[in-house]
mmCIF file of C-alpha atoms in Angstrom:
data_model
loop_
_atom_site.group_PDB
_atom_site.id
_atom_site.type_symbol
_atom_site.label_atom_id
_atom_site.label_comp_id
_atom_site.label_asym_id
_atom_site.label_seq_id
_atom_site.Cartn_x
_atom_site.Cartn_y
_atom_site.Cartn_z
ATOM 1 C CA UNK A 1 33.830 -24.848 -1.558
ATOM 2 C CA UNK A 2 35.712 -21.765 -3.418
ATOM 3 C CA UNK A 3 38.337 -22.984 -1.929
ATOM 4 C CA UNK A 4 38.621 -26.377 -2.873
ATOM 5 C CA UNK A 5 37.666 -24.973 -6.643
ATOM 6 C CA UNK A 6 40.435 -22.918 -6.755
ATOM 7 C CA UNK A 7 43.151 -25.561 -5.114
ATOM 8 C CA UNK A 8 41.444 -28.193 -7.705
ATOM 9 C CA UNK A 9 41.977 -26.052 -10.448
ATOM 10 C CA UNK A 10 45.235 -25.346 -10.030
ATOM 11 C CA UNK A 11 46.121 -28.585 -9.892
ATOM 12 C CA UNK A 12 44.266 -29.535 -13.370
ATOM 13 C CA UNK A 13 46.790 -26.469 -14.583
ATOM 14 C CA UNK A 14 49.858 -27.876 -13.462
ATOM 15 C CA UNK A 15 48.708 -31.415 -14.536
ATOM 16 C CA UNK A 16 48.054 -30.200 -18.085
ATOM 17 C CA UNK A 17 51.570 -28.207 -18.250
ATOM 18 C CA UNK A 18 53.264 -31.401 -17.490
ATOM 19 C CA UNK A 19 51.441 -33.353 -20.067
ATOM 20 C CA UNK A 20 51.853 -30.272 -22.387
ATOM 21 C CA UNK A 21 55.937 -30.334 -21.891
ATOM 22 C CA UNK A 22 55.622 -34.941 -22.181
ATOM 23 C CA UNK A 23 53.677 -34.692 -25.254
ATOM 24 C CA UNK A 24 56.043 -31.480 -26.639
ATOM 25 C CA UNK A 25 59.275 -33.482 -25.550
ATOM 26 C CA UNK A 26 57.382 -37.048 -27.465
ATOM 27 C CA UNK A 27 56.861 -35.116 -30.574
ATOM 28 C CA UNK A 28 59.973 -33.242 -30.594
ATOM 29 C CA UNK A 29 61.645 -36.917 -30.868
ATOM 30 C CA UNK A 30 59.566 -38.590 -33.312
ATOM 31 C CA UNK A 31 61.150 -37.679 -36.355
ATOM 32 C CA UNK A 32 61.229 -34.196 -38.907
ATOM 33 C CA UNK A 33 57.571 -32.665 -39.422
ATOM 34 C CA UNK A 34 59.096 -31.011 -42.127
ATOM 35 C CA UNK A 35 58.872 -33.777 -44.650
ATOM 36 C CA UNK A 36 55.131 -34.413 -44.199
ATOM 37 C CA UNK A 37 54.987 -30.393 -45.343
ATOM 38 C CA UNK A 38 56.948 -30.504 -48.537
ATOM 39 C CA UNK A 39 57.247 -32.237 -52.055
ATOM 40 C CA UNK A 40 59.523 -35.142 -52.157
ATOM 41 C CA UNK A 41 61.361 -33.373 -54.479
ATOM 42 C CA UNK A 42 61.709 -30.632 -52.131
ATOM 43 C CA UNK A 43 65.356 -28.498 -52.579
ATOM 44 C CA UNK A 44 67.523 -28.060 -49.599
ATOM 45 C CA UNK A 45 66.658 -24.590 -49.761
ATOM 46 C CA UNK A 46 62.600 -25.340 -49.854
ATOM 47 C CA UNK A 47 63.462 -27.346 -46.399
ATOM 48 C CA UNK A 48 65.363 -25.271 -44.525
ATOM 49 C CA UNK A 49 61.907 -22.454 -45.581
ATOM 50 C CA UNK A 50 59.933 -24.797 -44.234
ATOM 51 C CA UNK A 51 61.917 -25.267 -41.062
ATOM 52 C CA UNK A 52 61.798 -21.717 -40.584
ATOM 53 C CA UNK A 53 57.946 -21.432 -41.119
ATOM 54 C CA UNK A 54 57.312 -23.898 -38.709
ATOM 55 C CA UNK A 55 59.737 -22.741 -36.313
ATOM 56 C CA UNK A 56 62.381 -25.701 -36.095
ATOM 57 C CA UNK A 57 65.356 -23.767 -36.492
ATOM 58 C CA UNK A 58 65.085 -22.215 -33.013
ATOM 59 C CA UNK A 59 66.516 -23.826 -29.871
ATOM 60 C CA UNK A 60 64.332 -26.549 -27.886
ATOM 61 C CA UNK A 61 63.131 -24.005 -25.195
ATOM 62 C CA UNK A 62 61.683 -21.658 -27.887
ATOM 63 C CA UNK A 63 59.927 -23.797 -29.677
ATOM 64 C CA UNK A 64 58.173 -25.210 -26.396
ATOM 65 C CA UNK A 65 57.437 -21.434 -25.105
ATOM 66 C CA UNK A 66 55.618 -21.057 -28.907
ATOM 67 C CA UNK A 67 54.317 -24.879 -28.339
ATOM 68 C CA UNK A 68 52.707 -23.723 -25.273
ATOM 69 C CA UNK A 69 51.494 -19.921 -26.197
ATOM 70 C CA UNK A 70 49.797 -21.665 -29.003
ATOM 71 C CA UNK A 71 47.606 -24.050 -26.762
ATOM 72 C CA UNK A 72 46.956 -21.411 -24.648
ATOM 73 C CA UNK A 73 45.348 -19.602 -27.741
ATOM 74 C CA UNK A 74 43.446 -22.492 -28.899
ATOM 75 C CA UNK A 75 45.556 -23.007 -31.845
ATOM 76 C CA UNK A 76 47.204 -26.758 -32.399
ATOM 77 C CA UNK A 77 48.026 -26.162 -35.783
ATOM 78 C CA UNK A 78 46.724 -27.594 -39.218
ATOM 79 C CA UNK A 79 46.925 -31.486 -40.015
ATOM 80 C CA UNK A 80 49.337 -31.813 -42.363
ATOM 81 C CA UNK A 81 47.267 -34.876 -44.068
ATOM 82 C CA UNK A 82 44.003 -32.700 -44.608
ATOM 83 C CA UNK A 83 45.012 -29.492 -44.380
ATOM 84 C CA UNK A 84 42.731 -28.694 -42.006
ATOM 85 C CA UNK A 85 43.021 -26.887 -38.263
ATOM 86 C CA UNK A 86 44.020 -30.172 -36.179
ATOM 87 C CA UNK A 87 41.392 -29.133 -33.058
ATOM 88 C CA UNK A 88 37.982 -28.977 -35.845
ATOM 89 C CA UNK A 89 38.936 -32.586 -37.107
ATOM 90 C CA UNK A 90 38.584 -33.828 -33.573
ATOM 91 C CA UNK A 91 36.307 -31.880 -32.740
ATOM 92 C CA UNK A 92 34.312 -33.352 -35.563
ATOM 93 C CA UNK A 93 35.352 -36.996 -35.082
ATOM 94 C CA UNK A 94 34.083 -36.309 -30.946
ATOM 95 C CA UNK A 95 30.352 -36.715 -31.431
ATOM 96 C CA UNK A 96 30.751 -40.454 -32.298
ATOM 97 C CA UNK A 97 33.298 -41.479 -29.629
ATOM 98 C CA UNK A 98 30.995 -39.729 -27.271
ATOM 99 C CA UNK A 99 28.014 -41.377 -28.374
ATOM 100 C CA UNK A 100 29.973 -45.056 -28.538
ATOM 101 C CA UNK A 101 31.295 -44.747 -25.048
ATOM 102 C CA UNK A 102 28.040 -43.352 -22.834
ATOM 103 C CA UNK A 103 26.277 -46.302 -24.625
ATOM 104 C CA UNK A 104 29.206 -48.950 -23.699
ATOM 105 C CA UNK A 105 28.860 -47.675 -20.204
ATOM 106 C CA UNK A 106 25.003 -47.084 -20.516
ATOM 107 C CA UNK A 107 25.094 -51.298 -21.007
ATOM 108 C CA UNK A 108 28.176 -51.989 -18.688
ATOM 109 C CA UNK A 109 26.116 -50.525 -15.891
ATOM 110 C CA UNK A 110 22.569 -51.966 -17.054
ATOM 111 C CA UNK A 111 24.262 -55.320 -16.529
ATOM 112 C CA UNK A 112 27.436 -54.948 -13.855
ATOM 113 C CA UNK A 113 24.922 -53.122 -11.190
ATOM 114 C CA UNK A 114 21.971 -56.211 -10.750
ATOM 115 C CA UNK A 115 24.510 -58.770 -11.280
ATOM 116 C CA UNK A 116 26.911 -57.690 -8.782
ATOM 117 C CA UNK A 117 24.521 -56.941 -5.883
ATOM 118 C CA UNK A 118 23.051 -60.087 -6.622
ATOM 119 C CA UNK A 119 26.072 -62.190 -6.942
ATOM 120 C CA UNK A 120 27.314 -59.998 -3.314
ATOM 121 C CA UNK A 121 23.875 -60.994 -1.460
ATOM 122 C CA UNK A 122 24.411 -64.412 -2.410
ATOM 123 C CA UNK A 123 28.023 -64.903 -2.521
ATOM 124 C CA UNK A 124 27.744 -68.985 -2.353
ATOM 125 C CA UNK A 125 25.146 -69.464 -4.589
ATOM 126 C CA UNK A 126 25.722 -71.467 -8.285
ATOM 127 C CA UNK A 127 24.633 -68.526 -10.291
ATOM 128 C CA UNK A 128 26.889 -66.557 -7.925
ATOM 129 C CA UNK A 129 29.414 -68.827 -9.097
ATOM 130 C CA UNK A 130 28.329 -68.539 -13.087
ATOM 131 C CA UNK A 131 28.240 -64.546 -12.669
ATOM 132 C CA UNK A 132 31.886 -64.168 -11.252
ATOM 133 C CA UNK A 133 32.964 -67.081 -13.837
ATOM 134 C CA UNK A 134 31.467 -64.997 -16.532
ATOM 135 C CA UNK A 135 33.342 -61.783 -15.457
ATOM 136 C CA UNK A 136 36.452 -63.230 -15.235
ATOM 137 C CA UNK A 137 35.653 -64.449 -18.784
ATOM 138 C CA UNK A 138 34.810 -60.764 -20.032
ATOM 139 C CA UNK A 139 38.289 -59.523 -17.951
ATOM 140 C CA UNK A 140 40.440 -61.831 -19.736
ATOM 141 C CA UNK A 141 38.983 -62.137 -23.755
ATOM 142 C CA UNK A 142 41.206 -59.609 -26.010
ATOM 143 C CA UNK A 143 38.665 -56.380 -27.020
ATOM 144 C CA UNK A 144 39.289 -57.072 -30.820
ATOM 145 C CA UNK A 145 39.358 -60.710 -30.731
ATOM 146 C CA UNK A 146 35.227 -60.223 -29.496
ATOM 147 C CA UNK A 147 35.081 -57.360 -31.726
ATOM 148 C CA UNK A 148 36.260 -59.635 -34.382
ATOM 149 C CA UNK A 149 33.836 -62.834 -33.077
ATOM 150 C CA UNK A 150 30.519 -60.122 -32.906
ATOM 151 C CA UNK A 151 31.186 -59.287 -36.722
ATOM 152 C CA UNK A 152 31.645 -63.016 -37.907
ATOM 153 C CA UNK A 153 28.654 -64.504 -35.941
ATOM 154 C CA UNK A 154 26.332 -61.434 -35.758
ATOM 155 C CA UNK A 155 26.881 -59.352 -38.976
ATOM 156 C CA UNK A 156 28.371 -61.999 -41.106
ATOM 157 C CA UNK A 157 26.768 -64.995 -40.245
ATOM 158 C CA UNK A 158 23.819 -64.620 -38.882
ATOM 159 C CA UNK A 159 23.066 -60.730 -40.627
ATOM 160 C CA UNK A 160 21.607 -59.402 -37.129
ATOM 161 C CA UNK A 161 23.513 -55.380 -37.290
ATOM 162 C CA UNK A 162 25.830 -54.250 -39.589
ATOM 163 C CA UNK A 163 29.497 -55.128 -39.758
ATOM 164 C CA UNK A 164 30.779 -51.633 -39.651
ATOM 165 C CA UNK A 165 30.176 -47.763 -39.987
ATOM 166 C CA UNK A 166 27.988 -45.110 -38.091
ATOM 167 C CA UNK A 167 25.014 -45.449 -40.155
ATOM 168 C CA UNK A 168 22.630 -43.007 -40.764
ATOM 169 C CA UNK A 169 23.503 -39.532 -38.638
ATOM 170 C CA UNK A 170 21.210 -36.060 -38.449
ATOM 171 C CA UNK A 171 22.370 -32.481 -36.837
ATOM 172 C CA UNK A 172 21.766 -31.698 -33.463
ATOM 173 C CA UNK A 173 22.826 -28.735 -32.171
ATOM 174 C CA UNK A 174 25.237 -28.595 -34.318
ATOM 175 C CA UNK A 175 26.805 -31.934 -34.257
ATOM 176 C CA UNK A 176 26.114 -35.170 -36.653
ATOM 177 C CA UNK A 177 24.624 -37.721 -33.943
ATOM 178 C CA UNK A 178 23.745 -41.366 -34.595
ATOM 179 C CA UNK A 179 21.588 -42.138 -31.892
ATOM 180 C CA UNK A 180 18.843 -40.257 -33.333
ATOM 181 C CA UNK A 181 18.128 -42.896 -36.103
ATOM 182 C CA UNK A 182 17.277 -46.323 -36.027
ATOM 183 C CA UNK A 183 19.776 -47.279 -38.568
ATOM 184 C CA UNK A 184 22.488 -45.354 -36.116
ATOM 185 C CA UNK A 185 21.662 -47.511 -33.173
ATOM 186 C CA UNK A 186 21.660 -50.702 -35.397
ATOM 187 C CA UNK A 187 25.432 -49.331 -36.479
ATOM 188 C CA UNK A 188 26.192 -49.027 -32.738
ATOM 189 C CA UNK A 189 25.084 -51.759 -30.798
ATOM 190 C CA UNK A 190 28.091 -53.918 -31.749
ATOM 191 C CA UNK A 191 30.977 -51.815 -31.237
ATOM 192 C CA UNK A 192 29.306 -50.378 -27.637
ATOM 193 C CA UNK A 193 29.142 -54.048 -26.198
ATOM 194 C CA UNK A 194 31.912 -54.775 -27.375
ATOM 195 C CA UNK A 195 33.788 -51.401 -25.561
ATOM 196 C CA UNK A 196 31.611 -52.056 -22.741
ATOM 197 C CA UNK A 197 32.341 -55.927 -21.747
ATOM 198 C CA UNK A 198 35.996 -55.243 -19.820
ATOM 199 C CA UNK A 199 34.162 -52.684 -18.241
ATOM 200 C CA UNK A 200 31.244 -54.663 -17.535
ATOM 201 C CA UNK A 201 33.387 -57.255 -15.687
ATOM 202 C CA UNK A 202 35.304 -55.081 -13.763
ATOM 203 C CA UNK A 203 32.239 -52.747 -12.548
ATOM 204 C CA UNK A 204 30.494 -56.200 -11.663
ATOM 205 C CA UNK A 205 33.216 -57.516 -9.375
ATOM 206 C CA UNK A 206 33.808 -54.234 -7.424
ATOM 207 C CA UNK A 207 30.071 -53.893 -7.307
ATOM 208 C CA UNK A 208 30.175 -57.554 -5.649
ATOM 209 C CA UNK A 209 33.049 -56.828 -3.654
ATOM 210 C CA UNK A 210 31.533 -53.374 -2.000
ATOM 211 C CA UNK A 211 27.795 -55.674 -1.295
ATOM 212 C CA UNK A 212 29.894 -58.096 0.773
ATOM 213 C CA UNK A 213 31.661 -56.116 2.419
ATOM 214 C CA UNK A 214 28.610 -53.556 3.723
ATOM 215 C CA UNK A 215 26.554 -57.155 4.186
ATOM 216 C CA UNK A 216 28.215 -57.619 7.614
ATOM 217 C CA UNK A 217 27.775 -53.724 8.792
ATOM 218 C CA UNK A 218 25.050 -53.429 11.391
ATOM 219 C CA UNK A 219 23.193 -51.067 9.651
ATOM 220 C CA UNK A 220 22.283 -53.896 7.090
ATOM 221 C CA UNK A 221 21.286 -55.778 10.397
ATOM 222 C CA UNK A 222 19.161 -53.527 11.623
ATOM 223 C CA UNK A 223 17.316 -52.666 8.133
ATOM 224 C CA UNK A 224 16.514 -56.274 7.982
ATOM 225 C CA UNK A 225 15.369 -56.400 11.620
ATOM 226 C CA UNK A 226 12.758 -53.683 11.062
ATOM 227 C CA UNK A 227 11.537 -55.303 8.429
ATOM 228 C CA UNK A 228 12.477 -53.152 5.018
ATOM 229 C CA UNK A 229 11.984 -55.373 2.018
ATOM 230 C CA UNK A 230 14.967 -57.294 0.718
ATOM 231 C CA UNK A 231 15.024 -54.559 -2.434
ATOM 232 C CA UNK A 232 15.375 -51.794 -0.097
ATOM 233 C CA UNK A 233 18.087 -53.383 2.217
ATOM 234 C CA UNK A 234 20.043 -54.495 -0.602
ATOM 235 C CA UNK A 235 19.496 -51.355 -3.133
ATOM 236 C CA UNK A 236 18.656 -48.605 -0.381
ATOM 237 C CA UNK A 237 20.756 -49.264 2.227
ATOM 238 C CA UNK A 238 23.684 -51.763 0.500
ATOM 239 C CA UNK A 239 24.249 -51.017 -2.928
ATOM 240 C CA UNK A 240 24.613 -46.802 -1.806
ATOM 241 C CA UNK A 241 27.082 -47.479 0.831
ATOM 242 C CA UNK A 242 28.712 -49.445 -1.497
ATOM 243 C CA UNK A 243 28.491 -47.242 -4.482
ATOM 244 C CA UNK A 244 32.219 -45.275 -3.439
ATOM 245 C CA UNK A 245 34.586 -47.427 -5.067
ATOM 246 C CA UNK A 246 31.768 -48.149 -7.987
ATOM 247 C CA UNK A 247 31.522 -44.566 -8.505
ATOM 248 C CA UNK A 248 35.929 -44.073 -8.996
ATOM 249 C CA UNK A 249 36.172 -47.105 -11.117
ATOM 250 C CA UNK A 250 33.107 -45.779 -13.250
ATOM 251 C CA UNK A 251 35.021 -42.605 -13.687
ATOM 252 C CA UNK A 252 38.561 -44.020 -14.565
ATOM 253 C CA UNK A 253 36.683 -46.654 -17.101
ATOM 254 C CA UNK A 254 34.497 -43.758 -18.650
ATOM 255 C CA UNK A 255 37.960 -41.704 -19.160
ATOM 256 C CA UNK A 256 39.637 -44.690 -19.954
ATOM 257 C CA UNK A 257 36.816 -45.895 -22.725
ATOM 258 C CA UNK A 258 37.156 -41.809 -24.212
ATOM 259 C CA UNK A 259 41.006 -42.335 -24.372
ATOM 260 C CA UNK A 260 41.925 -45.920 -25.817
ATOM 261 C CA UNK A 261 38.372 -46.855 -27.839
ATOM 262 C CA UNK A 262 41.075 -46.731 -30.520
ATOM 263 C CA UNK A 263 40.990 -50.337 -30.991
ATOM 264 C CA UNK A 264 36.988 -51.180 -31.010
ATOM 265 C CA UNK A 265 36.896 -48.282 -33.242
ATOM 266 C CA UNK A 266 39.385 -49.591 -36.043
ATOM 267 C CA UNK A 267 37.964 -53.042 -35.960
ATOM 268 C CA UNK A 268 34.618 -51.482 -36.870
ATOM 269 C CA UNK A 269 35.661 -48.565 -38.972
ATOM 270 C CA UNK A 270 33.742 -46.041 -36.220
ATOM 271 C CA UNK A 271 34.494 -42.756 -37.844
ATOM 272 C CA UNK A 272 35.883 -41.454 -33.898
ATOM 273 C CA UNK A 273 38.591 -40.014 -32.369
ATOM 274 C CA UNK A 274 40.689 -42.943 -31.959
ATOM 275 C CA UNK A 275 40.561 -44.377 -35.602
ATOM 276 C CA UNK A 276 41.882 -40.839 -36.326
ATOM 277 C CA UNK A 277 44.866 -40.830 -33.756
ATOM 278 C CA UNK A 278 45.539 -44.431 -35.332
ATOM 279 C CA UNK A 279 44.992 -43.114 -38.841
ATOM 280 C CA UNK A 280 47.172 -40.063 -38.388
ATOM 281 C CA UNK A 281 50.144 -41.805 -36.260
ATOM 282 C CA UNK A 282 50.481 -43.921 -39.612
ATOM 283 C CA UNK A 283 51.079 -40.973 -41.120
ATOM 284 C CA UNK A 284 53.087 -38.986 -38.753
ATOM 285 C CA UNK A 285 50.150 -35.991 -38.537
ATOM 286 C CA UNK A 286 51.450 -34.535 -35.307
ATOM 287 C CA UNK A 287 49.277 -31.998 -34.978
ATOM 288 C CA UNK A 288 46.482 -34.142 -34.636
ATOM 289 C CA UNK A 289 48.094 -36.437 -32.106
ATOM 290 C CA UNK A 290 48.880 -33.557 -30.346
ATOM 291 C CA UNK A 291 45.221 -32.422 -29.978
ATOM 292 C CA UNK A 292 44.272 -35.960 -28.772
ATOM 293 C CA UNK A 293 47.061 -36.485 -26.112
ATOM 294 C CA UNK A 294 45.832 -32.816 -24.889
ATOM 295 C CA UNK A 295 42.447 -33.208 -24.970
ATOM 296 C CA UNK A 296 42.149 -36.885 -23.433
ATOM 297 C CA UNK A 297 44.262 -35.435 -20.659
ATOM 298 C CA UNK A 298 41.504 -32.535 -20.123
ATOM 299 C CA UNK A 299 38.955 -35.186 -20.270
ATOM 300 C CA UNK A 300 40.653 -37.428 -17.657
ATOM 301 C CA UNK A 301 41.211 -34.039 -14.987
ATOM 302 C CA UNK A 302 37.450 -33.005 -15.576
ATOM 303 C CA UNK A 303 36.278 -36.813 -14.883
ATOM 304 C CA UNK A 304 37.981 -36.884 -11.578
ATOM 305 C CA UNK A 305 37.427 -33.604 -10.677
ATOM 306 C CA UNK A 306 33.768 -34.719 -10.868
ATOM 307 C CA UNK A 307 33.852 -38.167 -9.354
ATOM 308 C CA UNK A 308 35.529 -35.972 -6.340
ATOM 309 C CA UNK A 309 32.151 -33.931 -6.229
ATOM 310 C CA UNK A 310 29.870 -37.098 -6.956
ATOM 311 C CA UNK A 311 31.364 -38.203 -3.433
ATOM 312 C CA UNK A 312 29.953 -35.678 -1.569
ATOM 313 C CA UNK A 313 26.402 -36.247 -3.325
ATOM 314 C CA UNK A 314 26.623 -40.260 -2.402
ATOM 315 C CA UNK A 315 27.752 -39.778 1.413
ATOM 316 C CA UNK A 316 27.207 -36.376 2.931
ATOM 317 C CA UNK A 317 30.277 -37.377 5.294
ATOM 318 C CA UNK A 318 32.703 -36.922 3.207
ATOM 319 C CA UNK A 319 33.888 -33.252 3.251
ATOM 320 C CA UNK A 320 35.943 -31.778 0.365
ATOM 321 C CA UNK A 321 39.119 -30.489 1.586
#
């Protein structure tokens, strides 16, 4: 097992070096930082201070070794918008993407799980056939286009939850969380289903997938010839032989939800991380994007890294190597 740790994490190191020199060599191309720093009616001798403050008037090379001593340190730099260290406004803005996403996936597994052992038991079936119709549906509608259709019919129209915001919030341990409140989980309900419905689908048809194919193993055979209940042969013996691919595309969606929730959280002004990366690649804040692109990419390392371990929980035969 200390083995595998220490060959795991240094692969998570060199990952994040790589990302750290593709997300240097992005920002290095996207235009002069310098501007966002001084007045418009900045002198030529103001800018080239500035360059020097920041560091732009050394070669490429230097500026990545000081690019990549600073990460190491913790320090990403102040936004240039707020004028604030660029790793506290995410980590402020965290909390709420958090929150958003485990209850997207909280309700993408309520619903994908039943539906798809179900609709893999009884494959032929018309509300089989209605299930997998309805998936396909939640694969293929745009994420803001239902975003858009929730707040018209539900908040608009009908005045069920509210069109947009976190709603009420109160400290715990240290951070501002919504869940805690009713008025927080009338705020979230909307923008979690509609993060979660993609993810819904897709859980739902590998869920289905995995049931049919473990259906025809003779271990299924035999639970129903000793008479287990249909619960247990489908639940006990089905749905946790079938839970391997559930489990990797649960991990991918949960990292991918973290990452791009950019979109569900513009449409209903969710005070998260990605309305901030969308807010401050308006305005060319690179330090900020460069704290996102880093930190998603730790996220995404840790989530497999932990997927690879939930393996060995699910089926003892698999051996970490």
């Amino acid at each position: 097992m200390i083995g595998y740790l220490l060959k795991r994490l240094i692969q998570m190191t060199i990952v994040l070096w790589v990302v750290s020199v593709i997300v240097f060599l992005m920002m290095s191309f996207t235009g002069d930082p310098v501007f966002m720093v001084v007045p418009i009616d900045a002198t030529d001798a103001e800018i080239a201070q500035a360059r020097r403050i920041l560091g732009l008037d050394q070669s490429l090379f230097v500026q990545y070794a000081r690019f990549l001593a600073s990460l190491v340190e913790g320090d990403f730099g102040r936004s240039y918008v707020f004028r604030q260290p660029a790793l506290d406004l995410i980590l402020e803005r965290m909390p709420a993407t958090i929150e958003m996403v485990v209850v997207a996936m909280v309700f993408a597994i309520l619903v994908s799980i039943p539906l798809g052992v179900y609709a893999g038991a009884n494959p032929q079936s018309r509300v089989s056939k209605v299930i997998m119709a309805g998936s396909l549906l939640g694969i293929s509608l745009p994420g803001f286009w239902v975003g858009m259709m929730l707040i018209y019919l539900l908040a608009v129209q009908w005045g069920f939850f509210p069109s947009s915001g976190r709603g009420d919030t109160v400290e715990f341990l240290g951070m501002r969380i919504s869940l805690l409140t009713a008025d927080g989980w009338q705020h979230i309900i909307l923008p979690a289903f509609t993060l979660s419905l993609a993810t819904m689908a897709i859980i739902l048809r590998i869920t289905r997938a995995g049931m049919m194919e473990v259906g025809r193993q003779d271990y299924m055979k035999f639970a129903r010839a000793k008479g287990a209940t249909p619960r247990d042969v489908l639940y006990r013996y089905g749905l946790k032989n079938a839970l391997i691919p559930v489990v990797t595309i649960f991990g991918l969606q949960l990292g991918d939800l973290i990452a791009f929730a950019t979109i569900t959280e513009t449409i209903f002004s969710w005070p998260g991380m990605g309305k901030l990366l969308i807010d401050s690649i308006y305005r060319a804040d690179r330090p900020v994007i460069v704290v996102y692109l880093m930190l998603v990419a730790l996220i995404f390392v840790v989530i497999n890294f932990l997927v690879d371990l939930l393996y060995t929980l699910i089926d003892p035969r698999i051996t970490l190597k």
